[in-house]
Amino acid sequence: DNSVIQSRSYYEKNLASVKEDLADQKAKEARDLMQNFRESVNKQEEYYNNRDYNNARQYSSQTLDIIKRLSADERKQFKDEIKAAEKIQSWSYEMEQTRKLKSRLVAPGSQVPGDFSVSAPLAASIASDGILRSIFLSEHRYEASLSYEVSLNESPRAYLTAAIKYTGSQALLAGPVDVYYGPDFGGTSRHPMVSARETYDLNLGRDPDIEISRQDGEFETTEGLFGGKRAVRRTIEFTIHNRRPYEIAMVLYGAIPRSADDRISIENVAVRPEPVDRDDNGIVKFKLSLKAGQKETVHLEYQLIHDRSVVPVLRNQGGSR
């Protein structure tokens, strides 16, 4: 009986000690959390007042994350802090976007003489808070001929260009333009200065739905060689996949290397399909039309012949040695 009573006594003491340790740990976690909370609140205001909007937005997000870790009843006690953090988060984001927009604006008079006057269809109230705001002016549709341009290099990508027939009677000013593919945001481009009734090209950026892969091959050949010559056949194959639900037109530019060293010759060049144009510098031009879902391949091939004592190096890597 005494041993049982003694065991129970030890158990109760240990249980009390464990509970006390847990309570101390929770109290410490709560103190650390509140310390982080106070620092975060102070930092978000400090950075915002110093116009460091990136850090202000980060600390306001941290403040909101800390409050989310509290219980529902505890969060009710921080309504003012939640509102303040959300405001700083929103304002900081707007100011960051304003700075980005300002960096892309064109200064008045830098491209064309004179001023332009455009009337908004509706009255608008603009707050005097230093933030650039968009005002709706008009909506128009114009005829555009779309085509893709591809440079067949190490990382080939398809860039969409629109040849737009502008029929307006007033010039369009240069500046940033947001590009959308249907409802999807495709990026930001730059709109040129356009005169009334002018046809112009607008770069719409890279289209991720035109997939292009590259595969390189290299193997040594010995046919027809004499002495200490070495011949290497190189092949480059590009596969273009149109994942758009409609047919597209595409212009592609590739290059066959030219030797800048008399000890190196480039022979037995093969190109498929037949290019529509090629120049003396080795640039070849292709035109393709791909239906929805269609894949097409462009094949470049040539033979590199040189003395075994010569190590060829690509031109963009410094010639040969």
PDB file of C-alpha atoms in Angstrom:
ATOM      1  CA  ASP A   1       0.000   0.000   0.000  1.00  0.00           C
ATOM      2  CA  ASN A   2       2.779   2.391   0.904  1.00  0.00           C
ATOM      3  CA  SER A   3       4.471   1.751  -2.470  1.00  0.00           C
ATOM      4  CA  VAL A   4       1.204   2.438  -4.318  1.00  0.00           C
ATOM      5  CA  ILE A   5       0.674   5.668  -2.393  1.00  0.00           C
ATOM      6  CA  GLN A   6       4.270   6.667  -3.056  1.00  0.00           C
ATOM      7  CA  SER A   7       3.906   5.948  -6.800  1.00  0.00           C
ATOM      8  CA  ARG A   8       0.739   8.010  -6.962  1.00  0.00           C
ATOM      9  CA  SER A   9       2.522  10.839  -5.200  1.00  0.00           C
ATOM     10  CA  TYR A  10       5.371  10.731  -7.728  1.00  0.00           C
ATOM     11  CA  TYR A  11       2.870  10.622 -10.600  1.00  0.00           C
ATOM     12  CA  GLU A  12       0.928  13.625  -9.307  1.00  0.00           C
ATOM     13  CA  LYS A  13       4.124  15.604  -8.786  1.00  0.00           C
ATOM     14  CA  ASN A  14       5.388  14.747 -12.277  1.00  0.00           C
ATOM     15  CA  LEU A  15       1.999  15.587 -13.811  1.00  0.00           C
ATOM     16  CA  ALA A  16       1.965  18.936 -12.045  1.00  0.00           C
ATOM     17  CA  SER A  17       5.515  19.597 -13.219  1.00  0.00           C
ATOM     18  CA  VAL A  18       4.626  18.702 -16.833  1.00  0.00           C
ATOM     19  CA  LYS A  19       1.550  20.942 -16.739  1.00  0.00           C
ATOM     20  CA  GLU A  20       3.642  23.760 -15.326  1.00  0.00           C
ATOM     21  CA  ASP A  21       6.282  23.294 -18.043  1.00  0.00           C
ATOM     22  CA  LEU A  22       3.602  23.275 -20.746  1.00  0.00           C
ATOM     23  CA  ALA A  23       2.047  26.390 -19.282  1.00  0.00           C
ATOM     24  CA  ASP A  24       5.446  28.098 -19.212  1.00  0.00           C
ATOM     25  CA  GLN A  25       6.093  27.052 -22.824  1.00  0.00           C
ATOM     26  CA  LYS A  26       2.711  28.371 -23.995  1.00  0.00           C
ATOM     27  CA  ALA A  27       3.259  31.585 -22.085  1.00  0.00           C
ATOM     28  CA  LYS A  28       6.674  31.994 -23.720  1.00  0.00           C
ATOM     29  CA  GLU A  29       5.198  31.311 -27.182  1.00  0.00           C
ATOM     30  CA  ALA A  30       2.473  33.873 -26.511  1.00  0.00           C
ATOM     31  CA  ARG A  31       5.043  36.457 -25.383  1.00  0.00           C
ATOM     32  CA  ASP A  32       7.202  35.811 -28.462  1.00  0.00           C
ATOM     33  CA  LEU A  33       4.153  36.053 -30.701  1.00  0.00           C
ATOM     34  CA  MET A  34       3.099  39.387 -29.233  1.00  0.00           C
ATOM     35  CA  GLN A  35       6.664  40.677 -29.448  1.00  0.00           C
ATOM     36  CA  ASN A  36       6.763  39.754 -33.148  1.00  0.00           C
ATOM     37  CA  PHE A  37       3.352  41.359 -33.562  1.00  0.00           C
ATOM     38  CA  ARG A  38       4.477  44.666 -32.028  1.00  0.00           C
ATOM     39  CA  GLU A  39       7.653  44.711 -34.126  1.00  0.00           C
ATOM     40  CA  SER A  40       5.705  43.923 -37.290  1.00  0.00           C
ATOM     41  CA  VAL A  41       3.166  46.705 -36.657  1.00  0.00           C
ATOM     42  CA  ASN A  42       5.926  49.234 -35.983  1.00  0.00           C
ATOM     43  CA  LYS A  43       7.942  48.130 -39.019  1.00  0.00           C
ATOM     44  CA  GLN A  44       5.010  48.293 -41.442  1.00  0.00           C
ATOM     45  CA  GLU A  45       4.273  51.886 -40.430  1.00  0.00           C
ATOM     46  CA  GLU A  46       7.950  52.878 -40.401  1.00  0.00           C
ATOM     47  CA  TYR A  47       8.613  51.498 -43.887  1.00  0.00           C
ATOM     48  CA  TYR A  48       5.412  52.967 -45.298  1.00  0.00           C
ATOM     49  CA  ASN A  49       6.219  56.438 -43.923  1.00  0.00           C
ATOM     50  CA  ASN A  50       9.711  56.134 -45.452  1.00  0.00           C
ATOM     51  CA  ARG A  51       8.138  55.146 -48.813  1.00  0.00           C
ATOM     52  CA  ASP A  52       9.735  51.701 -48.757  1.00  0.00           C
ATOM     53  CA  TYR A  53       6.551  50.097 -50.051  1.00  0.00           C
ATOM     54  CA  ASN A  54       8.010  46.658 -50.708  1.00  0.00           C
ATOM     55  CA  ASN A  55       9.007  46.130 -47.056  1.00  0.00           C
ATOM     56  CA  ALA A  56       5.841  47.854 -45.837  1.00  0.00           C
ATOM     57  CA  ARG A  57       3.757  45.344 -47.788  1.00  0.00           C
ATOM     58  CA  GLN A  58       5.797  42.416 -46.453  1.00  0.00           C
ATOM     59  CA  TYR A  59       5.443  43.487 -42.811  1.00  0.00           C
ATOM     60  CA  SER A  60       1.722  44.238 -43.163  1.00  0.00           C
ATOM     61  CA  SER A  61       1.263  40.713 -44.553  1.00  0.00           C
ATOM     62  CA  GLN A  62       3.262  39.384 -41.601  1.00  0.00           C
ATOM     63  CA  THR A  63       1.020  41.307 -39.183  1.00  0.00           C
ATOM     64  CA  LEU A  64      -2.097  39.777 -40.718  1.00  0.00           C
ATOM     65  CA  ASP A  65      -0.537  36.292 -40.627  1.00  0.00           C
ATOM     66  CA  ILE A  66       0.182  36.650 -36.900  1.00  0.00           C
ATOM     67  CA  ILE A  67      -3.391  37.749 -36.177  1.00  0.00           C
ATOM     68  CA  LYS A  68      -4.741  34.785 -38.154  1.00  0.00           C
ATOM     69  CA  ARG A  69      -2.980  32.443 -35.720  1.00  0.00           C
ATOM     70  CA  LEU A  70      -5.136  33.737 -32.865  1.00  0.00           C
ATOM     71  CA  SER A  71      -8.521  32.341 -31.914  1.00  0.00           C
ATOM     72  CA  ALA A  72     -11.701  33.936 -33.249  1.00  0.00           C
ATOM     73  CA  ASP A  73     -12.408  35.633 -29.908  1.00  0.00           C
ATOM     74  CA  GLU A  74      -8.847  36.948 -29.687  1.00  0.00           C
ATOM     75  CA  ARG A  75      -8.961  38.307 -33.244  1.00  0.00           C
ATOM     76  CA  LYS A  76     -11.961  40.472 -32.320  1.00  0.00           C
ATOM     77  CA  GLN A  77      -9.680  42.486 -30.037  1.00  0.00           C
ATOM     78  CA  PHE A  78      -7.445  43.451 -32.993  1.00  0.00           C
ATOM     79  CA  LYS A  79     -10.006  44.926 -35.406  1.00  0.00           C
ATOM     80  CA  ASP A  80      -8.193  48.261 -35.639  1.00  0.00           C
ATOM     81  CA  GLU A  81      -4.828  46.579 -36.237  1.00  0.00           C
ATOM     82  CA  ILE A  82      -6.347  44.395 -38.972  1.00  0.00           C
ATOM     83  CA  LYS A  83      -7.803  47.434 -40.764  1.00  0.00           C
ATOM     84  CA  ALA A  84      -4.519  49.350 -40.496  1.00  0.00           C
ATOM     85  CA  ALA A  85      -2.467  46.417 -41.833  1.00  0.00           C
ATOM     86  CA  GLU A  86      -4.891  45.827 -44.718  1.00  0.00           C
ATOM     87  CA  LYS A  87      -4.757  49.522 -45.661  1.00  0.00           C
ATOM     88  CA  ILE A  88      -0.957  49.609 -45.641  1.00  0.00           C
ATOM     89  CA  GLN A  89      -0.868  46.368 -47.636  1.00  0.00           C
ATOM     90  CA  SER A  90      -3.264  47.754 -50.255  1.00  0.00           C
ATOM     91  CA  TRP A  91      -1.718  51.223 -50.449  1.00  0.00           C
ATOM     92  CA  SER A  92       1.816  49.820 -50.674  1.00  0.00           C
ATOM     93  CA  TYR A  93       0.807  47.574 -53.555  1.00  0.00           C
ATOM     94  CA  GLU A  94      -0.800  50.513 -55.387  1.00  0.00           C
ATOM     95  CA  MET A  95       2.256  52.685 -54.868  1.00  0.00           C
ATOM     96  CA  GLU A  96       4.549  49.918 -56.144  1.00  0.00           C
ATOM     97  CA  GLN A  97       2.432  49.559 -59.278  1.00  0.00           C
ATOM     98  CA  THR A  98       2.410  53.335 -59.714  1.00  0.00           C
ATOM     99  CA  ARG A  99       6.199  53.442 -59.600  1.00  0.00           C
ATOM    100  CA  LYS A 100       6.411  50.716 -62.244  1.00  0.00           C
ATOM    101  CA  LEU A 101       3.954  52.581 -64.446  1.00  0.00           C
ATOM    102  CA  LYS A 102       5.789  55.898 -64.036  1.00  0.00           C
ATOM    103  CA  SER A 103       9.041  54.267 -65.124  1.00  0.00           C
ATOM    104  CA  ARG A 104       7.441  53.329 -68.453  1.00  0.00           C
ATOM    105  CA  LEU A 105       5.701  56.628 -69.196  1.00  0.00           C
ATOM    106  CA  VAL A 106       6.879  58.914 -71.984  1.00  0.00           C
ATOM    107  CA  ALA A 107       7.648  62.518 -71.063  1.00  0.00           C
ATOM    108  CA  PRO A 108       5.400  65.152 -72.733  1.00  0.00           C
ATOM    109  CA  GLY A 109       6.953  66.574 -75.882  1.00  0.00           C
ATOM    110  CA  SER A 110       9.674  63.923 -76.056  1.00  0.00           C
ATOM    111  CA  GLN A 111       8.287  62.371 -79.236  1.00  0.00           C
ATOM    112  CA  VAL A 112       5.932  64.815 -80.926  1.00  0.00           C
ATOM    113  CA  PRO A 113       5.489  68.580 -80.676  1.00  0.00           C
ATOM    114  CA  GLY A 114       2.343  70.080 -79.239  1.00  0.00           C
ATOM    115  CA  ASP A 115      -0.256  68.860 -76.781  1.00  0.00           C
ATOM    116  CA  PHE A 116      -3.123  66.413 -77.161  1.00  0.00           C
ATOM    117  CA  SER A 117      -6.569  66.862 -75.722  1.00  0.00           C
ATOM    118  CA  VAL A 118      -8.844  63.878 -75.101  1.00  0.00           C
ATOM    119  CA  SER A 119     -12.246  64.140 -73.448  1.00  0.00           C
ATOM    120  CA  ALA A 120     -13.470  61.454 -71.065  1.00  0.00           C
ATOM    121  CA  PRO A 121     -17.062  60.316 -71.695  1.00  0.00           C
ATOM    122  CA  LEU A 122     -17.941  60.406 -67.980  1.00  0.00           C
ATOM    123  CA  ALA A 123     -17.023  62.687 -65.104  1.00  0.00           C
ATOM    124  CA  ALA A 124     -14.523  61.164 -62.694  1.00  0.00           C
ATOM    125  CA  SER A 125     -13.304  62.104 -59.214  1.00  0.00           C
ATOM    126  CA  ILE A 126      -9.605  61.499 -58.630  1.00  0.00           C
ATOM    127  CA  ALA A 127      -8.220  61.459 -55.103  1.00  0.00           C
ATOM    128  CA  SER A 128      -5.187  63.649 -54.426  1.00  0.00           C
ATOM    129  CA  ASP A 129      -3.079  60.838 -52.979  1.00  0.00           C
ATOM    130  CA  GLY A 130      -0.121  60.622 -55.368  1.00  0.00           C
ATOM    131  CA  ILE A 131      -1.355  57.426 -57.021  1.00  0.00           C
ATOM    132  CA  LEU A 132      -1.723  57.173 -60.800  1.00  0.00           C
ATOM    133  CA  ARG A 133      -5.222  56.057 -61.719  1.00  0.00           C
ATOM    134  CA  SER A 134      -6.696  54.831 -64.987  1.00  0.00           C
ATOM    135  CA  ILE A 135      -9.638  56.672 -66.527  1.00  0.00           C
ATOM    136  CA  PHE A 136     -11.771  55.081 -69.234  1.00  0.00           C
ATOM    137  CA  LEU A 137     -11.647  57.130 -72.443  1.00  0.00           C
ATOM    138  CA  SER A 138     -12.939  54.920 -75.243  1.00  0.00           C
ATOM    139  CA  GLU A 139     -13.122  51.430 -76.672  1.00  0.00           C
ATOM    140  CA  HIS A 140     -12.463  50.623 -80.328  1.00  0.00           C
ATOM    141  CA  ARG A 141     -11.884  47.589 -82.522  1.00  0.00           C
ATOM    142  CA  TYR A 142      -9.416  47.589 -85.401  1.00  0.00           C
ATOM    143  CA  GLU A 143      -8.416  45.106 -88.061  1.00  0.00           C
ATOM    144  CA  ALA A 144      -5.212  43.265 -87.211  1.00  0.00           C
ATOM    145  CA  SER A 145      -3.146  40.682 -89.038  1.00  0.00           C
ATOM    146  CA  LEU A 146      -1.472  38.372 -86.512  1.00  0.00           C
ATOM    147  CA  SER A 147       1.781  36.531 -87.147  1.00  0.00           C
ATOM    148  CA  TYR A 148       4.467  34.857 -85.080  1.00  0.00           C
ATOM    149  CA  GLU A 149       8.210  35.372 -85.303  1.00  0.00           C
ATOM    150  CA  VAL A 150      10.738  32.829 -84.034  1.00  0.00           C
ATOM    151  CA  SER A 151      14.519  32.950 -83.759  1.00  0.00           C
ATOM    152  CA  LEU A 152      15.819  29.369 -83.932  1.00  0.00           C
ATOM    153  CA  ASN A 153      18.484  29.779 -81.256  1.00  0.00           C
ATOM    154  CA  GLU A 154      19.417  28.021 -77.995  1.00  0.00           C
ATOM    155  CA  SER A 155      16.084  28.919 -76.356  1.00  0.00           C
ATOM    156  CA  PRO A 156      13.572  29.456 -79.167  1.00  0.00           C
ATOM    157  CA  ARG A 157      10.293  31.201 -78.355  1.00  0.00           C
ATOM    158  CA  ALA A 158       7.364  32.406 -80.432  1.00  0.00           C
ATOM    159  CA  TYR A 159       6.595  36.132 -80.288  1.00  0.00           C
ATOM    160  CA  LEU A 160       3.275  37.423 -81.556  1.00  0.00           C
ATOM    161  CA  THR A 161       3.124  40.576 -83.673  1.00  0.00           C
ATOM    162  CA  ALA A 162      -0.035  42.364 -84.792  1.00  0.00           C
ATOM    163  CA  ALA A 163      -0.089  44.530 -87.916  1.00  0.00           C
ATOM    164  CA  ILE A 164      -2.890  46.932 -86.904  1.00  0.00           C
ATOM    165  CA  LYS A 165      -4.781  49.152 -89.309  1.00  0.00           C
ATOM    166  CA  TYR A 166      -5.579  52.208 -87.181  1.00  0.00           C
ATOM    167  CA  THR A 167      -8.544  54.125 -88.611  1.00  0.00           C
ATOM    168  CA  GLY A 168      -8.821  56.819 -85.933  1.00  0.00           C
ATOM    169  CA  SER A 169      -8.571  60.512 -86.772  1.00  0.00           C
ATOM    170  CA  GLN A 170      -6.410  61.394 -83.765  1.00  0.00           C
ATOM    171  CA  ALA A 171      -2.862  60.235 -83.045  1.00  0.00           C
ATOM    172  CA  LEU A 172      -2.198  57.572 -80.417  1.00  0.00           C
ATOM    173  CA  LEU A 173       0.476  58.418 -77.871  1.00  0.00           C
ATOM    174  CA  ALA A 174       3.303  56.062 -76.982  1.00  0.00           C
ATOM    175  CA  GLY A 175       3.281  54.257 -73.660  1.00  0.00           C
ATOM    176  CA  PRO A 176       2.875  50.923 -71.860  1.00  0.00           C
ATOM    177  CA  VAL A 177       0.115  48.550 -72.947  1.00  0.00           C
ATOM    178  CA  ASP A 178      -1.251  45.462 -71.184  1.00  0.00           C
ATOM    179  CA  VAL A 179      -1.676  42.421 -73.427  1.00  0.00           C
ATOM    180  CA  TYR A 180      -4.413  39.836 -72.839  1.00  0.00           C
ATOM    181  CA  TYR A 181      -4.993  36.505 -74.578  1.00  0.00           C
ATOM    182  CA  GLY A 182      -8.725  36.246 -74.032  1.00  0.00           C
ATOM    183  CA  PRO A 183      -9.183  36.533 -70.252  1.00  0.00           C
ATOM    184  CA  ASP A 184      -5.527  35.659 -69.541  1.00  0.00           C
ATOM    185  CA  PHE A 185      -2.962  38.395 -68.923  1.00  0.00           C
ATOM    186  CA  GLY A 186      -0.042  37.898 -71.305  1.00  0.00           C
ATOM    187  CA  GLY A 187       2.300  40.641 -70.117  1.00  0.00           C
ATOM    188  CA  THR A 188       3.153  44.262 -70.794  1.00  0.00           C
ATOM    189  CA  SER A 189       4.405  45.658 -74.092  1.00  0.00           C
ATOM    190  CA  ARG A 190       5.129  49.127 -75.444  1.00  0.00           C
ATOM    191  CA  HIS A 191       2.778  50.961 -77.767  1.00  0.00           C
ATOM    192  CA  PRO A 192       4.515  53.184 -80.338  1.00  0.00           C
ATOM    193  CA  MET A 193       3.537  56.691 -81.345  1.00  0.00           C
ATOM    194  CA  VAL A 194       0.943  56.242 -84.123  1.00  0.00           C
ATOM    195  CA  SER A 195      -0.335  58.876 -86.527  1.00  0.00           C
ATOM    196  CA  ALA A 196      -3.943  59.067 -87.639  1.00  0.00           C
ATOM    197  CA  ARG A 197      -4.969  56.326 -90.093  1.00  0.00           C
ATOM    198  CA  GLU A 198      -1.596  54.612 -89.926  1.00  0.00           C
ATOM    199  CA  THR A 199      -0.891  50.873 -90.159  1.00  0.00           C
ATOM    200  CA  TYR A 200       1.676  49.839 -87.574  1.00  0.00           C
ATOM    201  CA  ASP A 201       3.170  46.765 -85.885  1.00  0.00           C
ATOM    202  CA  LEU A 202       2.567  46.072 -82.201  1.00  0.00           C
ATOM    203  CA  ASN A 203       4.658  43.507 -80.346  1.00  0.00           C
ATOM    204  CA  LEU A 204       2.318  41.409 -78.193  1.00  0.00           C
ATOM    205  CA  GLY A 205       5.051  39.437 -76.454  1.00  0.00           C
ATOM    206  CA  ARG A 206       5.775  35.735 -76.121  1.00  0.00           C
ATOM    207  CA  ASP A 207       2.902  33.292 -76.559  1.00  0.00           C
ATOM    208  CA  PRO A 208       3.301  30.349 -74.136  1.00  0.00           C
ATOM    209  CA  ASP A 209       0.828  28.261 -76.142  1.00  0.00           C
ATOM    210  CA  ILE A 210       3.273  27.950 -79.035  1.00  0.00           C
ATOM    211  CA  GLU A 211       5.635  25.257 -77.790  1.00  0.00           C
ATOM    212  CA  ILE A 212       9.094  24.927 -79.366  1.00  0.00           C
ATOM    213  CA  SER A 213      11.647  22.256 -78.477  1.00  0.00           C
ATOM    214  CA  ARG A 214      15.207  21.788 -79.732  1.00  0.00           C
ATOM    215  CA  GLN A 215      17.229  18.590 -80.140  1.00  0.00           C
ATOM    216  CA  ASP A 216      20.931  18.581 -81.068  1.00  0.00           C
ATOM    217  CA  GLY A 217      22.896  15.678 -82.530  1.00  0.00           C
ATOM    218  CA  GLU A 218      26.584  15.212 -83.265  1.00  0.00           C
ATOM    219  CA  PHE A 219      28.538  12.264 -84.648  1.00  0.00           C
ATOM    220  CA  GLU A 220      31.923  11.790 -86.297  1.00  0.00           C
ATOM    221  CA  THR A 221      32.236  10.587 -89.904  1.00  0.00           C
ATOM    222  CA  THR A 222      35.208   9.314 -91.905  1.00  0.00           C
ATOM    223  CA  GLU A 223      33.893   9.034 -95.469  1.00  0.00           C
ATOM    224  CA  GLY A 224      36.105  10.713 -98.064  1.00  0.00           C
ATOM    225  CA  LEU A 225      38.650  12.001 -95.549  1.00  0.00           C
ATOM    226  CA  PHE A 226      42.405  11.968 -96.114  1.00  0.00           C
ATOM    227  CA  GLY A 227      45.337  12.507 -93.785  1.00  0.00           C
ATOM    228  CA  GLY A 228      44.694  13.946 -90.363  1.00  0.00           C
ATOM    229  CA  LYS A 229      41.306  15.444 -91.135  1.00  0.00           C
ATOM    230  CA  ARG A 230      38.331  15.093 -88.818  1.00  0.00           C
ATOM    231  CA  ALA A 231      34.683  15.443 -89.861  1.00  0.00           C
ATOM    232  CA  VAL A 232      31.760  15.956 -87.496  1.00  0.00           C
ATOM    233  CA  ARG A 233      28.157  16.006 -88.649  1.00  0.00           C
ATOM    234  CA  ARG A 234      25.913  18.259 -86.583  1.00  0.00           C
ATOM    235  CA  THR A 235      22.128  18.177 -86.663  1.00  0.00           C
ATOM    236  CA  ILE A 236      19.690  20.600 -85.056  1.00  0.00           C
ATOM    237  CA  GLU A 237      15.980  19.814 -85.052  1.00  0.00           C
ATOM    238  CA  PHE A 238      13.276  22.202 -83.882  1.00  0.00           C
ATOM    239  CA  THR A 239       9.735  20.952 -83.243  1.00  0.00           C
ATOM    240  CA  ILE A 240       6.987  23.581 -83.190  1.00  0.00           C
ATOM    241  CA  HIS A 241       3.629  22.686 -81.621  1.00  0.00           C
ATOM    242  CA  ASN A 242       0.612  24.951 -82.097  1.00  0.00           C
ATOM    243  CA  ARG A 243      -1.538  24.510 -78.991  1.00  0.00           C
ATOM    244  CA  ARG A 244      -3.874  27.300 -80.005  1.00  0.00           C
ATOM    245  CA  PRO A 245      -7.420  26.332 -81.111  1.00  0.00           C
ATOM    246  CA  TYR A 246      -6.919  28.051 -84.476  1.00  0.00           C
ATOM    247  CA  GLU A 247      -4.465  28.161 -87.389  1.00  0.00           C
ATOM    248  CA  ILE A 248      -1.408  30.401 -87.090  1.00  0.00           C
ATOM    249  CA  ALA A 249       1.155  31.877 -89.502  1.00  0.00           C
ATOM    250  CA  MET A 250       4.795  31.914 -88.504  1.00  0.00           C
ATOM    251  CA  VAL A 251       8.118  33.286 -89.757  1.00  0.00           C
ATOM    252  CA  LEU A 252      11.250  31.532 -88.476  1.00  0.00           C
ATOM    253  CA  TYR A 253      14.892  32.572 -88.775  1.00  0.00           C
ATOM    254  CA  GLY A 254      17.718  30.062 -88.472  1.00  0.00           C
ATOM    255  CA  ALA A 255      21.453  30.170 -89.097  1.00  0.00           C
ATOM    256  CA  ILE A 256      24.029  27.865 -90.661  1.00  0.00           C
ATOM    257  CA  PRO A 257      27.498  28.609 -89.190  1.00  0.00           C
ATOM    258  CA  ARG A 258      30.160  30.224 -91.351  1.00  0.00           C
ATOM    259  CA  SER A 259      33.839  29.531 -90.843  1.00  0.00           C
ATOM    260  CA  ALA A 260      36.125  32.424 -89.921  1.00  0.00           C
ATOM    261  CA  ASP A 261      39.170  30.124 -90.041  1.00  0.00           C
ATOM    262  CA  ASP A 262      40.741  28.755 -93.258  1.00  0.00           C
ATOM    263  CA  ARG A 263      41.558  25.503 -91.440  1.00  0.00           C
ATOM    264  CA  ILE A 264      37.853  24.794 -90.901  1.00  0.00           C
ATOM    265  CA  SER A 265      35.278  24.170 -93.615  1.00  0.00           C
ATOM    266  CA  ILE A 266      31.517  23.729 -93.406  1.00  0.00           C
ATOM    267  CA  GLU A 267      30.111  21.440 -96.071  1.00  0.00           C
ATOM    268  CA  ASN A 268      27.151  19.227 -96.991  1.00  0.00           C
ATOM    269  CA  VAL A 269      24.542  21.613 -95.642  1.00  0.00           C
ATOM    270  CA  ALA A 270      20.969  20.269 -95.550  1.00  0.00           C
ATOM    271  CA  VAL A 271      17.898  22.291 -94.583  1.00  0.00           C
ATOM    272  CA  ARG A 272      14.294  21.078 -94.330  1.00  0.00           C
ATOM    273  CA  PRO A 273      11.767  22.376 -95.235  1.00  0.00           C
ATOM    274  CA  GLU A 274      13.019  24.485 -98.127  1.00  0.00           C
ATOM    275  CA  PRO A 275      13.586  28.051 -96.838  1.00  0.00           C
ATOM    276  CA  VAL A 276      11.850  30.940 -98.567  1.00  0.00           C
ATOM    277  CA  ASP A 277      15.035  32.988 -98.380  1.00  0.00           C
ATOM    278  CA  ARG A 278      18.701  32.657 -97.446  1.00  0.00           C
ATOM    279  CA  ASP A 279      21.532  35.191 -97.474  1.00  0.00           C
ATOM    280  CA  ASP A 280      25.306  35.091 -97.781  1.00  0.00           C
ATOM    281  CA  ASN A 281      25.718  35.224 -93.996  1.00  0.00           C
ATOM    282  CA  GLY A 282      24.042  31.843 -93.538  1.00  0.00           C
ATOM    283  CA  ILE A 283      20.686  33.195 -92.327  1.00  0.00           C
ATOM    284  CA  VAL A 284      17.744  31.118 -93.554  1.00  0.00           C
ATOM    285  CA  LYS A 285      14.105  32.184 -93.409  1.00  0.00           C
ATOM    286  CA  PHE A 286      11.118  29.830 -93.190  1.00  0.00           C
ATOM    287  CA  LYS A 287       7.390  30.442 -93.392  1.00  0.00           C
ATOM    288  CA  LEU A 288       5.006  27.952 -91.796  1.00  0.00           C
ATOM    289  CA  SER A 289       1.256  27.666 -91.337  1.00  0.00           C
ATOM    290  CA  LEU A 290       0.184  25.402 -88.496  1.00  0.00           C
ATOM    291  CA  LYS A 291      -3.371  24.286 -87.924  1.00  0.00           C
ATOM    292  CA  ALA A 292      -4.781  23.912 -84.411  1.00  0.00           C
ATOM    293  CA  GLY A 293      -2.830  21.215 -82.566  1.00  0.00           C
ATOM    294  CA  GLN A 294      -0.428  20.652 -85.477  1.00  0.00           C
ATOM    295  CA  LYS A 295       3.302  19.981 -85.065  1.00  0.00           C
ATOM    296  CA  GLU A 296       5.971  20.878 -87.618  1.00  0.00           C
ATOM    297  CA  THR A 297       9.721  20.237 -87.683  1.00  0.00           C
ATOM    298  CA  VAL A 298      12.587  22.389 -88.975  1.00  0.00           C
ATOM    299  CA  HIS A 299      15.822  20.489 -89.609  1.00  0.00           C
ATOM    300  CA  LEU A 300      19.294  22.049 -89.974  1.00  0.00           C
ATOM    301  CA  GLU A 301      22.315  19.892 -90.755  1.00  0.00           C
ATOM    302  CA  TYR A 302      25.948  20.468 -91.761  1.00  0.00           C
ATOM    303  CA  GLN A 303      29.377  18.826 -91.713  1.00  0.00           C
ATOM    304  CA  LEU A 304      32.336  20.401 -89.929  1.00  0.00           C
ATOM    305  CA  ILE A 305      35.719  19.393 -91.419  1.00  0.00           C
ATOM    306  CA  HIS A 306      39.066  20.413 -89.909  1.00  0.00           C
ATOM    307  CA  ASP A 307      42.539  19.218 -88.952  1.00  0.00           C
ATOM    308  CA  ARG A 308      42.656  17.121 -85.806  1.00  0.00           C
ATOM    309  CA  SER A 309      45.007  19.672 -84.286  1.00  0.00           C
ATOM    310  CA  VAL A 310      42.276  22.330 -84.505  1.00  0.00           C
ATOM    311  CA  VAL A 311      39.523  22.634 -81.903  1.00  0.00           C
ATOM    312  CA  PRO A 312      36.532  24.554 -83.378  1.00  0.00           C
ATOM    313  CA  VAL A 313      34.696  26.980 -81.131  1.00  0.00           C
ATOM    314  CA  LEU A 314      31.359  28.576 -81.912  1.00  0.00           C
ATOM    315  CA  ARG A 315      31.592  32.197 -83.062  1.00  0.00           C
ATOM    316  CA  ASN A 316      29.736  33.534 -80.013  1.00  0.00           C
ATOM    317  CA  GLN A 317      32.299  31.735 -77.845  1.00  0.00           C
ATOM    318  CA  GLY A 318      35.345  33.393 -79.404  1.00  0.00           C
ATOM    319  CA  GLY A 319      36.019  31.811 -82.828  1.00  0.00           C
ATOM    320  CA  SER A 320      38.435  28.847 -83.052  1.00  0.00           C
ATOM    321  CA  ARG A 321      41.786  27.895 -81.626  1.00  0.00           C
TER     322      ARG A 321
END
